[in-house]
Coordinates of C-alpha atoms (C1' of nucleotides) in Angstrom, one line a residue:
Chain A
M1 CA -33.1 -10.2 4.3
T2 CA -29.8 -9.1 3.2
T3 CA -29.7 -5.6 4.7
D4 CA -28.3 -6.7 8.0
S5 CA -25.5 -4.7 9.7
F6 CA -22.1 -4.5 8.2
E7 CA -19.3 -3.2 10.2
L8 CA -16.1 -2.3 8.5
E9 CA -14.3 -2.7 11.9
Q10 CA -15.0 -6.4 11.9
F11 CA -14.4 -7.0 8.3
L12 CA -11.2 -9.2 8.0
P13 CA -9.4 -7.5 5.0
Y14 CA -9.9 -4.2 6.7
R15 CA -8.6 -5.3 10.0
L16 CA -5.7 -7.1 8.6
N17 CA -4.8 -4.1 6.4
R18 CA -5.0 -1.6 9.3
A19 CA -2.8 -3.8 11.6
A20 CA -0.2 -4.4 8.7
E21 CA -0.1 -0.7 8.1
F22 CA 0.4 0.2 11.7
V23 CA 3.0 -2.4 12.4
G24 CA 4.7 -1.9 9.1
L25 CA 4.8 1.9 9.1
R26 CA 6.3 2.1 12.5
F27 CA 9.1 -0.2 11.6
A28 CA 9.6 1.6 8.2
A29 CA 10.0 4.7 10.2
H30 CA 13.1 3.3 11.9
Y31 CA 15.1 2.3 8.9
K32 CA 13.8 5.1 6.7
A33 CA 15.0 7.6 9.3
K34 CA 18.3 5.9 9.8
Y35 CA 19.3 4.8 6.3
G36 CA 16.8 6.3 4.0
L37 CA 15.7 2.9 2.7
T38 CA 12.5 2.1 1.0
R39 CA 10.6 -0.9 1.9
P40 CA 11.5 -2.8 -1.3
E41 CA 15.1 -1.9 -0.7
W42 CA 14.9 -3.3 2.9
R43 CA 13.2 -6.3 1.7
T44 CA 15.8 -6.9 -1.0
L45 CA 18.6 -6.5 1.4
A46 CA 17.1 -8.9 3.8
A47 CA 16.6 -11.5 1.1
L48 CA 20.1 -11.1 -0.1
G49 CA 21.5 -10.9 3.3
S50 CA 20.0 -14.1 4.5
S51 CA 20.2 -16.3 1.5
G52 CA 23.3 -14.9 -0.1
R53 CA 23.8 -14.8 -3.9
M54 CA 20.7 -15.0 -5.9
T55 CA 18.9 -13.5 -8.9
S56 CA 16.3 -10.8 -9.0
K57 CA 13.6 -13.2 -9.8
A58 CA 14.6 -15.2 -6.7
V59 CA 14.5 -12.1 -4.6
G60 CA 11.0 -11.4 -5.9
I61 CA 9.8 -14.8 -4.9
H62 CA 11.4 -14.9 -1.7
S63 CA 10.0 -11.5 -0.6
S64 CA 6.8 -11.5 -2.5
M65 CA 7.6 -8.5 -4.7
H66 CA 6.8 -7.8 -8.2
K67 CA 9.6 -7.9 -10.6
T68 CA 9.5 -4.1 -11.2
K69 CA 9.8 -3.3 -7.6
V70 CA 12.7 -5.6 -7.3
S71 CA 14.3 -4.1 -10.3
R72 CA 14.2 -0.7 -9.0
A73 CA 15.3 -1.8 -5.5
V74 CA 18.3 -3.6 -6.9
F75 CA 19.2 -0.5 -8.9
A76 CA 19.0 1.7 -5.8
L77 CA 21.1 -0.7 -3.7
E78 CA 23.6 -1.0 -6.4
Q79 CA 24.0 2.8 -6.6
R80 CA 24.6 2.8 -2.9
R81 CA 27.2 0.2 -3.5
W82 CA 25.5 -2.3 -1.2
L83 CA 25.2 -5.0 -3.8
K84 CA 26.9 -6.0 -7.0
R85 CA 25.7 -7.9 -10.0
S86 CA 27.4 -10.5 -12.1
Q87 CA 26.3 -12.0 -15.2
D88 CA 25.6 -15.7 -15.4
E89 CA 28.0 -17.4 -17.7
A90 CA 25.6 -20.2 -19.0
D91 CA 22.5 -18.1 -19.3
R92 CA 23.1 -14.4 -20.2
R93 CA 19.7 -13.3 -19.4
L94 CA 20.0 -13.6 -15.7
E95 CA 22.4 -11.9 -13.3
H96 CA 23.4 -12.9 -9.8
L97 CA 23.1 -10.4 -7.0
E98 CA 25.4 -10.3 -4.0
L99 CA 25.8 -7.9 -1.1
T100 CA 29.1 -6.1 -0.9
A101 CA 30.9 -5.7 2.4
A102 CA 29.1 -2.5 3.1
G103 CA 25.9 -4.1 2.2
Q104 CA 26.5 -7.0 4.6
Q105 CA 27.4 -4.6 7.3
A106 CA 24.2 -2.7 6.7
Y107 CA 22.3 -5.9 6.7
R108 CA 23.6 -6.8 10.1
E109 CA 22.6 -3.5 11.5
L110 CA 19.2 -3.6 9.9
I111 CA 18.4 -7.1 11.2
E112 CA 19.5 -6.0 14.6
L113 CA 17.0 -3.2 14.3
A114 CA 14.4 -5.6 13.2
R115 CA 14.9 -7.9 16.0
R116 CA 14.7 -5.2 18.5
Y117 CA 11.4 -4.0 17.0
Q118 CA 10.0 -7.4 16.9
T119 CA 10.6 -7.9 20.6
E120 CA 9.2 -4.4 21.3
L121 CA 6.2 -5.6 19.4
E122 CA 5.9 -8.7 21.4
L123 CA 6.1 -6.7 24.5
E124 CA 3.2 -4.5 23.4
I125 CA 1.0 -7.2 22.0
G126 CA 1.6 -9.7 24.5
E127 CA 2.8 -13.3 24.2
S128 CA -0.7 -14.7 23.8
G129 CA -1.6 -12.1 21.2
I130 CA 1.6 -12.9 19.2
E131 CA 0.9 -16.5 19.3
A132 CA -2.6 -16.2 18.2
L133 CA -1.6 -13.8 15.5
S134 CA 1.1 -16.2 14.3
T135 CA -1.3 -19.2 14.2
G136 CA -3.8 -17.1 12.1
L137 CA -1.1 -15.8 9.8
T138 CA 0.2 -19.4 9.2
A139 CA -3.3 -20.4 8.2
I140 CA -3.4 -17.6 5.6
E141 CA 0.0 -18.5 4.4
Q142 CA -1.2 -21.9 3.6
V143 CA -4.0 -20.4 1.6
I144 CA -1.6 -18.2 -0.3
R145 CA 0.5 -21.2 -1.1
R146 CA -2.4 -23.3 -2.2
S147 CA -3.7 -20.4 -4.3
G148 CA -0.3 -20.0 -5.9
K149 CA -0.3 -23.5 -7.4
G150 CA -2.0 -24.6 -10.5
K151 CA -3.5 -21.2 -11.3
R152 CA -2.1 -18.4 -13.2
P153 CA -1.2 -19.0 -17.0
E154 CA 1.1 -16.0 -16.4
P155 CA 3.0 -16.7 -13.3
D156 CA 4.4 -13.2 -13.7
D157 CA 3.1 -11.3 -10.8
L158 CA 3.8 -11.6 -7.0
Chain B
M1 CA 26.8 -12.5 18.9
T2 CA 24.4 -10.6 16.9
T3 CA 24.8 -12.2 13.5
D4 CA 22.2 -14.8 14.1
S5 CA 19.8 -15.9 11.4
F6 CA 17.1 -13.6 10.3
E7 CA 14.3 -14.8 8.1
L8 CA 12.0 -12.4 6.6
E9 CA 9.3 -15.1 6.5
Q10 CA 9.0 -15.1 10.2
F11 CA 9.3 -11.3 10.7
L12 CA 5.9 -10.1 11.8
P13 CA 5.5 -6.9 9.8
Y14 CA 6.4 -8.8 6.7
R15 CA 3.9 -11.6 7.4
L16 CA 1.2 -9.2 8.2
N17 CA 1.7 -7.2 5.2
R18 CA 1.7 -10.2 2.9
A19 CA -1.4 -11.6 4.4
A20 CA -3.2 -8.3 4.3
E21 CA -2.2 -7.8 0.7
F22 CA -3.3 -11.1 -0.4
V23 CA -6.7 -10.9 1.3
G24 CA -7.3 -7.4 0.5
L25 CA -6.3 -7.6 -3.1
R26 CA -8.5 -10.5 -3.8
F27 CA -11.4 -8.7 -2.4
A28 CA -10.6 -5.5 -4.2
A29 CA -10.5 -7.5 -7.4
H30 CA -14.2 -8.1 -6.8
Y31 CA -15.5 -4.6 -6.4
K32 CA -13.0 -3.2 -8.8
A33 CA -14.2 -5.4 -11.6
K34 CA -17.8 -5.0 -10.8
Y35 CA -18.0 -1.3 -10.0
G36 CA -14.6 0.2 -10.8
L37 CA -14.3 1.4 -7.2
T38 CA -11.0 2.1 -5.5
R39 CA -10.4 1.0 -1.9
P40 CA -10.8 4.5 -0.4
E41 CA -14.0 4.8 -2.2
W42 CA -15.3 1.5 -1.0
R43 CA -14.3 2.2 2.5
T44 CA -16.1 5.6 2.4
L45 CA -19.1 4.0 1.0
A46 CA -19.0 1.4 3.8
A47 CA -18.7 4.0 6.5
L48 CA -21.4 6.1 5.2
G49 CA -23.6 3.1 4.5
S50 CA -23.3 1.7 8.0
S51 CA -23.4 5.0 10.0
G52 CA -25.5 7.1 7.8
R53 CA -24.9 10.9 7.6
M54 CA -21.5 12.1 8.7
T55 CA -18.6 14.4 8.0
S56 CA -15.6 13.7 5.9
K57 CA -13.5 13.9 9.0
A58 CA -15.7 11.3 10.8
V59 CA -15.3 9.0 7.8
G60 CA -11.5 9.3 8.0
I61 CA -11.6 8.3 11.7
H62 CA -14.1 5.6 11.1
S63 CA -12.2 4.0 8.4
S64 CA -8.6 5.1 9.2
M65 CA -7.9 7.0 6.2
H66 CA -5.9 10.2 5.7
K67 CA -8.1 13.2 5.1
T68 CA -6.8 13.7 1.5
K69 CA -7.8 10.1 0.7
V70 CA -11.2 10.8 2.1
S71 CA -11.4 14.0 0.2
R72 CA -10.8 12.4 -3.2
A73 CA -13.0 9.4 -2.5
V74 CA -15.8 11.7 -1.5
F75 CA -15.3 13.6 -4.7
A76 CA -15.4 10.4 -6.8
L77 CA -18.5 9.1 -5.1
E78 CA -20.2 12.5 -5.6
Q79 CA -19.4 12.4 -9.3
R80 CA -21.0 9.1 -9.5
R81 CA -24.1 10.5 -7.7
W82 CA -23.7 8.0 -4.9
L83 CA -23.5 10.6 -2.2
K84 CA -24.5 14.2 -1.7
R85 CA -23.0 16.8 0.6
S86 CA -24.8 19.4 2.6
Q87 CA -23.4 22.3 4.4
D88 CA -23.7 22.5 8.1
E89 CA -25.9 25.6 9.1
A90 CA -24.1 26.2 12.3
D91 CA -20.5 25.6 11.3
R92 CA -20.0 26.4 7.7
R93 CA -16.5 24.7 7.6
L94 CA -18.0 21.3 7.7
E95 CA -20.3 19.4 5.4
H96 CA -22.3 16.4 6.1
L97 CA -22.2 13.5 3.7
E98 CA -25.0 11.2 2.9
L99 CA -25.6 8.4 0.5
T100 CA -28.1 8.9 -2.3
A101 CA -30.6 6.2 -3.1
A102 CA -28.3 4.9 -5.7
G103 CA -25.5 4.9 -3.2
Q104 CA -27.4 3.0 -0.7
Q105 CA -28.3 0.5 -3.4
A106 CA -24.7 0.0 -4.2
Y107 CA -23.8 -0.2 -0.6
R108 CA -26.2 -3.0 -0.2
E109 CA -24.8 -4.9 -3.1
L110 CA -21.3 -4.3 -1.9
I111 CA -21.8 -5.5 1.6
E112 CA -23.4 -8.6 0.2
L113 CA -20.2 -9.1 -1.7
A114 CA -18.3 -8.5 1.3
R115 CA -20.2 -11.0 3.3
R116 CA -19.8 -13.6 0.8
Y117 CA -16.1 -12.9 0.6
Q118 CA -15.8 -13.1 4.2
T119 CA -17.4 -16.4 4.5
E120 CA -15.3 -17.8 1.6
L121 CA -12.3 -16.7 3.5
E122 CA -13.5 -18.5 6.6
L123 CA -13.9 -21.5 4.6
E124 CA -10.4 -21.4 3.3
I125 CA -8.7 -20.3 6.4
G126 CA -10.7 -22.6 8.7
E127 CA -12.6 -21.7 11.8
S128 CA -9.7 -22.1 14.2
G129 CA -7.5 -20.0 11.9
I130 CA -10.0 -17.2 11.8
E131 CA -10.5 -17.3 15.4
A132 CA -6.7 -17.1 16.2
L133 CA -6.3 -14.3 13.6
S134 CA -9.1 -12.3 15.2
T135 CA -7.8 -12.7 18.6
G136 CA -4.3 -11.5 17.4
L137 CA -5.8 -8.6 15.4
T138 CA -7.7 -7.5 18.6
A139 CA -4.5 -7.3 20.5
I140 CA -2.9 -5.2 17.9
E141 CA -6.0 -3.0 17.7
Q142 CA -5.6 -2.4 21.4
V143 CA -2.0 -1.3 20.8
I144 CA -3.2 1.0 18.0
R145 CA -5.7 2.6 20.3
R146 CA -3.2 3.0 23.1
S147 CA -0.7 4.6 20.8
G148 CA -3.3 6.9 19.4
K149 CA -3.9 8.5 22.8
G150 CA -1.8 11.1 24.5
K151 CA 0.7 11.4 21.7
R152 CA 0.6 13.5 18.5
P153 CA 0.6 17.2 19.0
E154 CA -1.0 17.3 15.6
P155 CA -3.8 14.8 15.5
D156 CA -3.9 15.5 11.8
D157 CA -3.0 12.1 10.3
L158 CA -4.6 8.8 10.3
Chain C
dA1 C1' -13.6 43.9 17.2
dA2 C1' -8.9 42.6 16.0
dT3 C1' -5.4 39.3 16.4
dT4 C1' -4.0 34.6 17.0
dG5 C1' -4.5 30.1 16.7
dA6 C1' -7.3 25.7 15.6
dT7 C1' -10.0 23.0 12.5
dG8 C1' -12.5 21.0 8.2
dG9 C1' -11.5 20.3 4.0
dT10 C1' -9.1 20.9 -0.9
dT11 C1' -5.2 21.4 -3.9
dA12 C1' -0.4 21.3 -5.9
dC13 C1' 3.7 18.7 -6.2
dA14 C1' 6.8 15.0 -5.7
dT15 C1' 7.3 10.1 -5.0
dT16 C1' 5.8 5.4 -5.4
dT17 C1' 3.2 2.1 -7.6
dG18 C1' 1.2 -1.2 -11.2
dC19 C1' 0.7 -2.4 -15.8
dA20 C1' 1.9 -3.1 -20.3
dA21 C1' 5.1 -3.0 -23.6
dC22 C1' 9.8 -3.9 -24.5
dC23 C1' 14.7 -6.0 -25.3
dA24 C1' 17.8 -9.6 -25.1
dT25 C1' 18.6 -14.1 -24.7
dA26 C1' 17.2 -19.0 -24.4
dT27 C1' 14.3 -23.1 -25.6
dC28 C1' 11.2 -25.9 -28.1
dG29 C1' 8.9 -27.9 -32.1
dT30 C1' 9.5 -28.9 -36.5
Chain D
dA1 C1' 18.7 -24.6 -38.6
dC2 C1' 14.5 -21.6 -38.1
dG3 C1' 10.5 -19.6 -36.5
dA4 C1' 7.5 -19.5 -32.4
dT5 C1' 7.2 -19.1 -27.8
dA6 C1' 9.0 -18.4 -23.1
dT7 C1' 11.9 -16.1 -19.7
dG8 C1' 14.8 -12.6 -16.9
dG9 C1' 14.9 -8.1 -16.6
dT10 C1' 14.2 -3.0 -17.7
dT11 C1' 11.6 1.1 -19.0
dG12 C1' 7.6 4.4 -20.0
dC13 C1' 3.5 6.0 -18.7
dA14 C1' -0.7 6.4 -16.1
dA15 C1' -2.8 6.2 -11.8
dA16 C1' -2.5 6.1 -6.6
dT17 C1' -0.3 8.1 -2.5
dG18 C1' 1.9 11.2 1.1
dT19 C1' 3.3 15.7 2.4
dA20 C1' 2.9 20.2 2.9
dA21 C1' 0.9 24.3 1.9
dC22 C1' -3.2 26.5 1.5
dC23 C1' -8.3 28.6 2.0
dA24 C1' -12.2 29.4 4.6
dT25 C1' -14.3 29.5 8.8
dC26 C1' -14.6 29.3 13.7
dA27 C1' -12.9 30.0 18.7
dA28 C1' -10.3 32.3 22.2
dT29 C1' -7.8 36.1 24.0
dT30 C1' -7.2 40.6 24.4

DNA sequence: AATTGATGGTTACATTTGCAACCATATCGT
DNA sequence: ACGATATGGTTGCAAATGTAACCATCAATT
């Protein structure tokens, strides 16, 4: 018999997606309201802020975004004068990205916001919940890493 | 000092989103390839399949989708002749949705797919990982429920 | 029964996304 | 040195999404 019960509520992809959406949207509301940033932009800022000068491609890898998303986010941040590009001398295809002073300032404010939100979350979810979650996520992250290796004739995406 | 390190990789919203995307997209690939379904459509089908006859609004609540998404998904499934609507006699604003025979057939196949995927996941992630994840998700779900109550003068969304 | 306000559901419009094609430059094999 | 192929990055276009406005019906108040 294959017609057994199936409940969306206990289906892992559904549950994960719901949780991610809830947690993510609430945070997004903060920086969207305060700075009008989109999520790709915030991620790019975060990547650049924490790792310093790097290329678009590196940003994409670091923050798991498709290159088009990165491209557009970089453009937006550039408009805002929060980052500047510079051509690589040796290889003229790639350009290095770096936050401007204003960008770094914004970064500092944003991560402060992020930290506050994280502790707020920890409060709501409870220490044990957070810990369990983290363990589970780590397990998935391993799967992601594994699945990233060896596959993909076109390592274009993600 | 507020300039401490901040790593996107350990920021909960980021981690959750990444995990959800990975797990969700891989599953979506299955039903997208096989049936050309979108996620809202799959969710609607799942809701209807497991709970039987219900209204659009109920589908939305059951599967946490905005009413416009539900509306479009219902339309698509109707085109496909997987569901039929019927007006409520007492209250003519609302319509009851029900899967057709073909819809139920599809539902059975889909949940079979879903079950296979879930066990595949459990295998990859490991029993302990799954358990931790589930505990953590349950904690978040409680927060979601709590935050749903009392608030919102317009209980329109979600 | 007429006005006001909810409610279920759809539609129009702007924004965001994903995909594929593309451009420029670089690398490899010969 | 030359053509094939790969790579970093951008762009065009179609599809998915969110928001707000909307329509029809119902409920409550008067």
